[in-house]
CSV table of C-alpha atoms and ligand atoms in Angstrom, one decimal:
chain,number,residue,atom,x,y,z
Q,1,UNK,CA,33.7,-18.7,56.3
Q,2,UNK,CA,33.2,-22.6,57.0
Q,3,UNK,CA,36.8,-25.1,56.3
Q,4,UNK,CA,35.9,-26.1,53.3
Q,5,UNK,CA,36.3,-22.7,51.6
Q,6,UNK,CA,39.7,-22.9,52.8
Q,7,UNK,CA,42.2,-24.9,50.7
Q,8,UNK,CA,45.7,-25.7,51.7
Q,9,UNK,CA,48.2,-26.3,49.0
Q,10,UNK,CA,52.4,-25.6,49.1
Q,11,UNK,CA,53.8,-22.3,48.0
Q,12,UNK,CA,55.3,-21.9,45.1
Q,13,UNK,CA,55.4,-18.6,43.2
Q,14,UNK,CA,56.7,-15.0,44.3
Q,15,UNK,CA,53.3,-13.3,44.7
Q,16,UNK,CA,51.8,-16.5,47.3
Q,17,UNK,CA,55.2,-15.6,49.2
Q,18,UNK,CA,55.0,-12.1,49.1
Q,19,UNK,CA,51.4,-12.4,50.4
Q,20,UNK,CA,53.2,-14.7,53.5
Q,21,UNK,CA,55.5,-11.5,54.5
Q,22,UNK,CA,52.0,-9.2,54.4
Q,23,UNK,CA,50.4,-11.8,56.6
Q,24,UNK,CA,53.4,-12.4,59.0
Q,25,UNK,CA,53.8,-8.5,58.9
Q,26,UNK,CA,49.8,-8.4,60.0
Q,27,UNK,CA,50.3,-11.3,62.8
Q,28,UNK,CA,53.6,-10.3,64.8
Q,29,UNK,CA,53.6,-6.4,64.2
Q,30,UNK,CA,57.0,-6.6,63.3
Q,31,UNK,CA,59.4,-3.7,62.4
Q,32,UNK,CA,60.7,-4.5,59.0
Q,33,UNK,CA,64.1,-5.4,59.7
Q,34,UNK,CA,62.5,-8.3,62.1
Q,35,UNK,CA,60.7,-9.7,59.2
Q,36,UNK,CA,61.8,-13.2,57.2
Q,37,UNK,CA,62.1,-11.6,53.9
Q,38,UNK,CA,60.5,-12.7,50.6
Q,39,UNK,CA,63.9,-13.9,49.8
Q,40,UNK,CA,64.0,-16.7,52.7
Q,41,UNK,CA,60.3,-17.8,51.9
Q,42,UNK,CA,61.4,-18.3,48.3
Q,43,UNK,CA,64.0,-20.3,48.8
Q,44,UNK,CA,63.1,-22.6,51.9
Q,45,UNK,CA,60.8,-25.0,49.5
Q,46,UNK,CA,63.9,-25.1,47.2
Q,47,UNK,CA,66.4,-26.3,50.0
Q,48,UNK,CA,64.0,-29.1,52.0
Q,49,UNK,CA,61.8,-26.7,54.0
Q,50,UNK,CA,58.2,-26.0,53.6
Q,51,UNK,CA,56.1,-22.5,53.1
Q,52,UNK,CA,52.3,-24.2,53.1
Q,53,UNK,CA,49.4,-21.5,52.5
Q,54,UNK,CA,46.0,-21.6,53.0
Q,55,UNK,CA,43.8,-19.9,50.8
Q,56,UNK,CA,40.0,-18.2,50.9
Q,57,UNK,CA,39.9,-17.3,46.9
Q,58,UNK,CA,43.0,-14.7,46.5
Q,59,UNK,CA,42.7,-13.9,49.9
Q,60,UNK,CA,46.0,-15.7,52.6
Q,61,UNK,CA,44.2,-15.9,55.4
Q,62,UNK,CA,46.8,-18.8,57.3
Q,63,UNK,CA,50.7,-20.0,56.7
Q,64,UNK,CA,53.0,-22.3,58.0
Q,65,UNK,CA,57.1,-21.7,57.1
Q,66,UNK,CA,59.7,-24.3,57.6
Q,67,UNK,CA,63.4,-24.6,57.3
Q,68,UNK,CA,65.3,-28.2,57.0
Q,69,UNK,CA,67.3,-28.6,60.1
Q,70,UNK,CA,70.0,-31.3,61.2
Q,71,UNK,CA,71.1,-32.4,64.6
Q,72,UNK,CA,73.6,-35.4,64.8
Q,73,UNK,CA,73.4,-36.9,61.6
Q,74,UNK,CA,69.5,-36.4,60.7
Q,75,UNK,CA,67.3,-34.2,59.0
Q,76,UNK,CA,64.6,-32.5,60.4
Q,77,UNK,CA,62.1,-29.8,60.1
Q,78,UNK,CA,61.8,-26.5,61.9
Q,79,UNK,CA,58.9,-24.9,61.6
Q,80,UNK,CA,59.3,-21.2,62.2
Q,81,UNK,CA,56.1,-19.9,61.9
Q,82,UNK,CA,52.8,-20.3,61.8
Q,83,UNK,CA,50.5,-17.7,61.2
Q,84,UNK,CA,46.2,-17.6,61.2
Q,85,UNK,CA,44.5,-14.3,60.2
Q,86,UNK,CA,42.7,-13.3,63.1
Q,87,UNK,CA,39.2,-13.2,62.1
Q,88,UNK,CA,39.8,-16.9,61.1
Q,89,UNK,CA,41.5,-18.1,64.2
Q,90,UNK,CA,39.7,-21.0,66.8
Q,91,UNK,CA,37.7,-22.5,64.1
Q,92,UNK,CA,40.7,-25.6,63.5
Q,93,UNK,CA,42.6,-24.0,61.0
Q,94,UNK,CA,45.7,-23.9,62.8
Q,95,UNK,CA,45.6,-27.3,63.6
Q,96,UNK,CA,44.4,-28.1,60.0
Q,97,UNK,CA,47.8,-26.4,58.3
Q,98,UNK,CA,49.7,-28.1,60.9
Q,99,UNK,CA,48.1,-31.2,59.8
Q,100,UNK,CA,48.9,-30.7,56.4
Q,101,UNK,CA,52.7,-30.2,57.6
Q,102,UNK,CA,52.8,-33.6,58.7
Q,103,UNK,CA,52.1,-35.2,55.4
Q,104,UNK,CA,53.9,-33.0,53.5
Q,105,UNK,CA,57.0,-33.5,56.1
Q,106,UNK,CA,56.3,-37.7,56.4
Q,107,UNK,CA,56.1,-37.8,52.5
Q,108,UNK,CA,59.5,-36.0,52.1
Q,109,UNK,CA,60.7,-38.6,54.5
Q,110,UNK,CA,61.2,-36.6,57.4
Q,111,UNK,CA,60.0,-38.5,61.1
Q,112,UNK,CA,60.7,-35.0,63.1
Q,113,UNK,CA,59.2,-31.7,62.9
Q,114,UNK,CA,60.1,-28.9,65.7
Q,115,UNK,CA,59.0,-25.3,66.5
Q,116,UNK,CA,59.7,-23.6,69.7
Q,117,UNK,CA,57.1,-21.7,71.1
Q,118,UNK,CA,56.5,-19.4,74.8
Q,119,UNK,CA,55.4,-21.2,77.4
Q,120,UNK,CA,53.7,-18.1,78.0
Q,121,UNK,CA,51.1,-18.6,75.4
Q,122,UNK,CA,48.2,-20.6,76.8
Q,123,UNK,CA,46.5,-21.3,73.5
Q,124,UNK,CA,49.4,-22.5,71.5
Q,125,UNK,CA,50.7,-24.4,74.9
Q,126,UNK,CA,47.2,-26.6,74.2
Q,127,UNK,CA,47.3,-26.6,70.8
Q,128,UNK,CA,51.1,-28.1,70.2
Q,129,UNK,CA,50.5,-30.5,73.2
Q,130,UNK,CA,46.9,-31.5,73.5
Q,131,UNK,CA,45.7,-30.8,69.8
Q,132,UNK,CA,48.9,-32.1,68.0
Q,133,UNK,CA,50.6,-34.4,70.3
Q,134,UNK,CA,54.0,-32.8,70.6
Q,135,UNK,CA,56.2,-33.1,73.5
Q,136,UNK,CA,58.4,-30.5,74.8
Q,137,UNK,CA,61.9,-31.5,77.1
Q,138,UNK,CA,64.2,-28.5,76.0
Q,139,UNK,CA,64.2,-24.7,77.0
Q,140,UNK,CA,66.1,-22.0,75.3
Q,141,UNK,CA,66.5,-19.4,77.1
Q,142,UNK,CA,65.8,-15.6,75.6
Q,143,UNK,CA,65.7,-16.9,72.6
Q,144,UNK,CA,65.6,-14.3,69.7
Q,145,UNK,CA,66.5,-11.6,72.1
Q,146,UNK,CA,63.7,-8.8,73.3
Q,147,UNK,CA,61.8,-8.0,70.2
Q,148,UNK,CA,59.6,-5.5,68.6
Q,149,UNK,CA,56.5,-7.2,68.7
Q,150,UNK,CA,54.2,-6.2,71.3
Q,151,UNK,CA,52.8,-9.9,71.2
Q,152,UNK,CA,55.7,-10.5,72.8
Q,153,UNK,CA,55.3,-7.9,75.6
Q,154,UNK,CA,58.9,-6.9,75.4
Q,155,UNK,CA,60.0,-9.5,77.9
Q,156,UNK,CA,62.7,-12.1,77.4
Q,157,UNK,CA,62.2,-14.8,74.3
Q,158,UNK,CA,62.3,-17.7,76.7
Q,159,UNK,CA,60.7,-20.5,74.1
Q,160,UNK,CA,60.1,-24.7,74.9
Q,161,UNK,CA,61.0,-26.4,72.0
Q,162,UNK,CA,58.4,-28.8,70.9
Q,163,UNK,CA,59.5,-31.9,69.2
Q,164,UNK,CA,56.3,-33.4,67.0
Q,165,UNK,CA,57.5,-37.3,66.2
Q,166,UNK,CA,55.2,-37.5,63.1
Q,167,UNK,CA,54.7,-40.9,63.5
Q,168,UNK,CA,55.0,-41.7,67.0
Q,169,UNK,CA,52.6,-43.9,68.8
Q,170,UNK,CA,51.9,-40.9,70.9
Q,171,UNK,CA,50.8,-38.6,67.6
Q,172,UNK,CA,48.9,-41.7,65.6
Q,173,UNK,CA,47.2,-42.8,68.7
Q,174,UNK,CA,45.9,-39.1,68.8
Q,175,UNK,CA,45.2,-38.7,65.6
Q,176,UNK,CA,43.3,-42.2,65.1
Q,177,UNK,CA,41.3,-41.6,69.0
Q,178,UNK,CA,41.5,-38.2,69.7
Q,179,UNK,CA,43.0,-39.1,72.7
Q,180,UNK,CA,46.7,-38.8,73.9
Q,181,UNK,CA,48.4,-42.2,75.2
Q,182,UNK,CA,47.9,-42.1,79.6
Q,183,UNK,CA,51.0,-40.4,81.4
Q,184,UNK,CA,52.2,-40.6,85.1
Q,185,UNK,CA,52.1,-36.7,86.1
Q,186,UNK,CA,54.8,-35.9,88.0
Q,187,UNK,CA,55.4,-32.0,87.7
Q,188,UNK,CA,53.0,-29.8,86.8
Q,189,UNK,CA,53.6,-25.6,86.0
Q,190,UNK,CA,51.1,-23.2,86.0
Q,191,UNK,CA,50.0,-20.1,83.8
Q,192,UNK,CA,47.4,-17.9,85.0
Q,193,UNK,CA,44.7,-16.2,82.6
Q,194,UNK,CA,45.6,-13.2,83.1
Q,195,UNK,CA,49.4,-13.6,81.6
Q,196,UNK,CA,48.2,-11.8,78.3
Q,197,UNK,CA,46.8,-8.7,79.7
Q,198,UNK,CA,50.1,-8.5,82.2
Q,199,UNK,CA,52.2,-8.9,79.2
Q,200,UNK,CA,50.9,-6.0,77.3
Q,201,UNK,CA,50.4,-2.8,79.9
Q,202,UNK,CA,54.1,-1.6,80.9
Q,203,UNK,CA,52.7,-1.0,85.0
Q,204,UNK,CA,51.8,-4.8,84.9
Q,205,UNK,CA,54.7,-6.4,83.2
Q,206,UNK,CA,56.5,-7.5,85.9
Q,207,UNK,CA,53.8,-9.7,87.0
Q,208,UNK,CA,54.4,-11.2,84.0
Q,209,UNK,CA,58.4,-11.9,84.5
Q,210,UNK,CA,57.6,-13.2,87.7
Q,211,UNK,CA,55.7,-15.6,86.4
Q,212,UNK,CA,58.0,-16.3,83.4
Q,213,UNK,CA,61.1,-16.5,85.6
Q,214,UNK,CA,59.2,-18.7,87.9
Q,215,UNK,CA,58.5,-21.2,85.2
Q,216,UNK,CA,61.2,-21.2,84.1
Q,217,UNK,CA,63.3,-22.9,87.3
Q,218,UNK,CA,60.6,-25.6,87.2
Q,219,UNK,CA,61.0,-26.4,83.6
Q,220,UNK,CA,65.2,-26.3,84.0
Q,221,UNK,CA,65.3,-28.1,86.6
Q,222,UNK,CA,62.3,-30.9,85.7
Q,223,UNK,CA,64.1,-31.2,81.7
Q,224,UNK,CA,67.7,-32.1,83.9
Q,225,UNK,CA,65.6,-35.1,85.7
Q,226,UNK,CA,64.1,-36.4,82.4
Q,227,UNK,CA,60.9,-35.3,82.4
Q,228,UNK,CA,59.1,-34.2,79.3
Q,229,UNK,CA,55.4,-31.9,78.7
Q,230,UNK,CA,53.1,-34.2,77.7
Q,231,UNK,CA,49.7,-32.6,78.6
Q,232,UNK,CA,48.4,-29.8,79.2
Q,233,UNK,CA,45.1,-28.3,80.8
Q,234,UNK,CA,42.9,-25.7,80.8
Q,235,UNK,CA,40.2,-24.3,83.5
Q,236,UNK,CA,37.2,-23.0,82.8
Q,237,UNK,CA,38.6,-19.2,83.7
Q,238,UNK,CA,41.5,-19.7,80.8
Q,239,UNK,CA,44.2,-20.9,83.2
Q,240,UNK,CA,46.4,-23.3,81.6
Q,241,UNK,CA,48.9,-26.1,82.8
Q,242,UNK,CA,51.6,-28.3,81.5
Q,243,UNK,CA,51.6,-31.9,82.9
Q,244,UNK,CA,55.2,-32.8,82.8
Q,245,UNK,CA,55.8,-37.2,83.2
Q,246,UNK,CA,58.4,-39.6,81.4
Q,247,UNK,CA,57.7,-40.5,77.7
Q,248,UNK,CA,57.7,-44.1,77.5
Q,249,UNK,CA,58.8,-43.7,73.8
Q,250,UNK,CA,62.7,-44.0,72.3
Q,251,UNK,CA,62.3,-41.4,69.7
Q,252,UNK,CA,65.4,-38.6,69.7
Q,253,UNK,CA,68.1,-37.2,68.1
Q,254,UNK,CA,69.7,-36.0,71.2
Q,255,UNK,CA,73.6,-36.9,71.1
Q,256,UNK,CA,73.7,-38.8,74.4
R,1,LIG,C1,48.5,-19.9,67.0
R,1,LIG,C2,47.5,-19.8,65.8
R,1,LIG,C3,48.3,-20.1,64.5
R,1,LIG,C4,46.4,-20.8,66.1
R,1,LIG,O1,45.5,-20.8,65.0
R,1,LIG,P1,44.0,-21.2,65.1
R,1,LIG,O2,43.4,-21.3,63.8
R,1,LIG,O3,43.3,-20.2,66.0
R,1,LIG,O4,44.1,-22.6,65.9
R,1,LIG,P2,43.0,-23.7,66.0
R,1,LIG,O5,41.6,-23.1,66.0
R,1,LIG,O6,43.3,-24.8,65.1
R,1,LIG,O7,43.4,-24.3,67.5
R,1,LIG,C5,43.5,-23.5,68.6
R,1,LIG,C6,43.0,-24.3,69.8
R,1,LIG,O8,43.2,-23.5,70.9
R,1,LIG,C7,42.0,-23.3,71.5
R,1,LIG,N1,41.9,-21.9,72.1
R,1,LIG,C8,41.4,-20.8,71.5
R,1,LIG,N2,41.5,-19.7,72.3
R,1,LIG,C9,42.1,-20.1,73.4
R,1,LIG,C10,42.6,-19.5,74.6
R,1,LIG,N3,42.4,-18.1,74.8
R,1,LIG,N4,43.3,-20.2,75.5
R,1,LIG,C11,43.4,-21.5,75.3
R,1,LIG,N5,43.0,-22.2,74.2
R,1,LIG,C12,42.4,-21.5,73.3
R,1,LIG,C13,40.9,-23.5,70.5
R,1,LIG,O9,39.7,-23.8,71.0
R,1,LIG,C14,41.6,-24.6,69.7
R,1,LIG,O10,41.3,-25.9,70.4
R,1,LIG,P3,40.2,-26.9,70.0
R,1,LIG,O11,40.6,-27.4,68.7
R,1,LIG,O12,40.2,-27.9,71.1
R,1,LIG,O13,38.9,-26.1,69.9
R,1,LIG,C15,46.9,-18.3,65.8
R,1,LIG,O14,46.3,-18.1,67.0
R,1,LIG,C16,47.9,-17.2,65.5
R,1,LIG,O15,48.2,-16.9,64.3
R,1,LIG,N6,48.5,-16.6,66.5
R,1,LIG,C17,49.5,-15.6,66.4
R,1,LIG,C18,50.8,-16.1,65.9
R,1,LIG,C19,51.4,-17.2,66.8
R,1,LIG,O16,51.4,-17.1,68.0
R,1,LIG,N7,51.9,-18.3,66.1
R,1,LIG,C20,52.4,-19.4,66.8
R,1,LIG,C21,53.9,-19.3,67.1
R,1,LIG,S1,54.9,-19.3,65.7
């Protein structure tokens, strides 16, 4: 498999939806009633939102699915899910459907697309921060309830809502330099390595709450003084670490 046997393209018939439930089935390990039905993928491209696919001949092998969203006056996107097969995952595909997003979102005239995702999850921390440029400065607390997925290690759905301003100078000075625009660090929270293993064995999982509850007080109570993730690193050992500062830019649709 190298990218360019991969095309992108939006979703448009039954069967390319039905092949996103398979695929979102295969990723999460849902039960079925936890599922987005092929009814909801069908009609999200028909109300604003997006259902992109990417595609190895017949095969789905990555999706992204989002729903149009408005907070005080504006339209937005959220972006409920993005999926990558697994044999295909940390080759850049991710990033390269989330790419795609953006112009598809920008040329529908939207400047905001958002997605909330676990702080838990050390890859997709780096990828929405570092990769993408997305800032996160809100924190919903157990989300979606305790689920059935077992990527989710049955704890509470505590997620950090990332906020992508598509055209930002933060996002097109990443995009143009591959580098993110310099930050004062002020906060910073960790994640150790070991959070997925802790998550998924039932005698360890309270190491993993600890750490999640943890968190959690440090993210509440840096969001209250204004401070926003804007980095985020990783050790050679797989820790990771958000770098929490003050974004210099104006861009929200907070009411104030
Ligand atoms: C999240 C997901 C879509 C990413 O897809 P992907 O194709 O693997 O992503 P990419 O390869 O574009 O980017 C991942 C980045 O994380 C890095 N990464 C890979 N494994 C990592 C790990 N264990 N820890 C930290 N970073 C890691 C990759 O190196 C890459 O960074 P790089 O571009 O600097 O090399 C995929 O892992 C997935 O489907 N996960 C399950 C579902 C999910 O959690 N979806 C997101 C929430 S809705």
């Amino acid at each position: 498999m190298t990218a360019d046997t991969i095309a992108l393209r939006n979703c448009t018939e039954l069967e390319e939806f039905r092949a996103c439930v398979g695929l979102q089935k295969e990723v999460w390990g849902f039960a079925d009633n936890e599922l987005v039905p092929l009814r909801i993928f069908s009609l999200a491209p028909r109300v604003g939102g997006q259902v992109i696919g990417a595609w190895e001949g017949e095969t789905l092998v990555g999706f992204a699915f989002s729903i149009p969203g408005i907070r005080n006056g504006h339209s937005y996107l959220h972006s409920h899910m993005l999926a990558v097969k697994e044999a295909y995952r940390n080759s850049g595909l991710g990033r390269r459907i989330k790419l795609f997003q953006r112009e598809d979102a920008i040329a529908h005239g939207y400047e905001l697309l958002e997605w909330t995702f676990d702080p838990l999850e050390i890859k997709n921390a780096y990828l929405n921060l570092e990769r993408l440029g997305a800032i996160a400065r809100r924190y919903n607390l157990n989300q979606y309830g305790i689920t059935s997925s077992p990527l989710q290690g049955f704890l509470p759905t505590d997620r950090l809502v990332a906020e992508w301003w598509l055209t930002s100078r933060r996002v097109e000075t990443l995009l143009s330099s591959g580098k993110l625009p310099g930050f004062v660090k002020d906060v910073s929270v960790d994640v150790p390595a070991e959070i997925y293993a802790w998550k998924q064995q039932p005698d360890t999982r309270q190491k993993a709450a600890e750490v999640q509850s943890r968190n959690r007080q440090v993210f509440l109570s840096a969001f209250a003084r204004g401070l926003a993730c804007l980095g985020y690193e990783r050790d050679a050992s797989g820790n990771g670490r958000f770098l929490l500062g003050r974004w210099d830019e104006e861009w929200s649709y907070a009411s104030k």
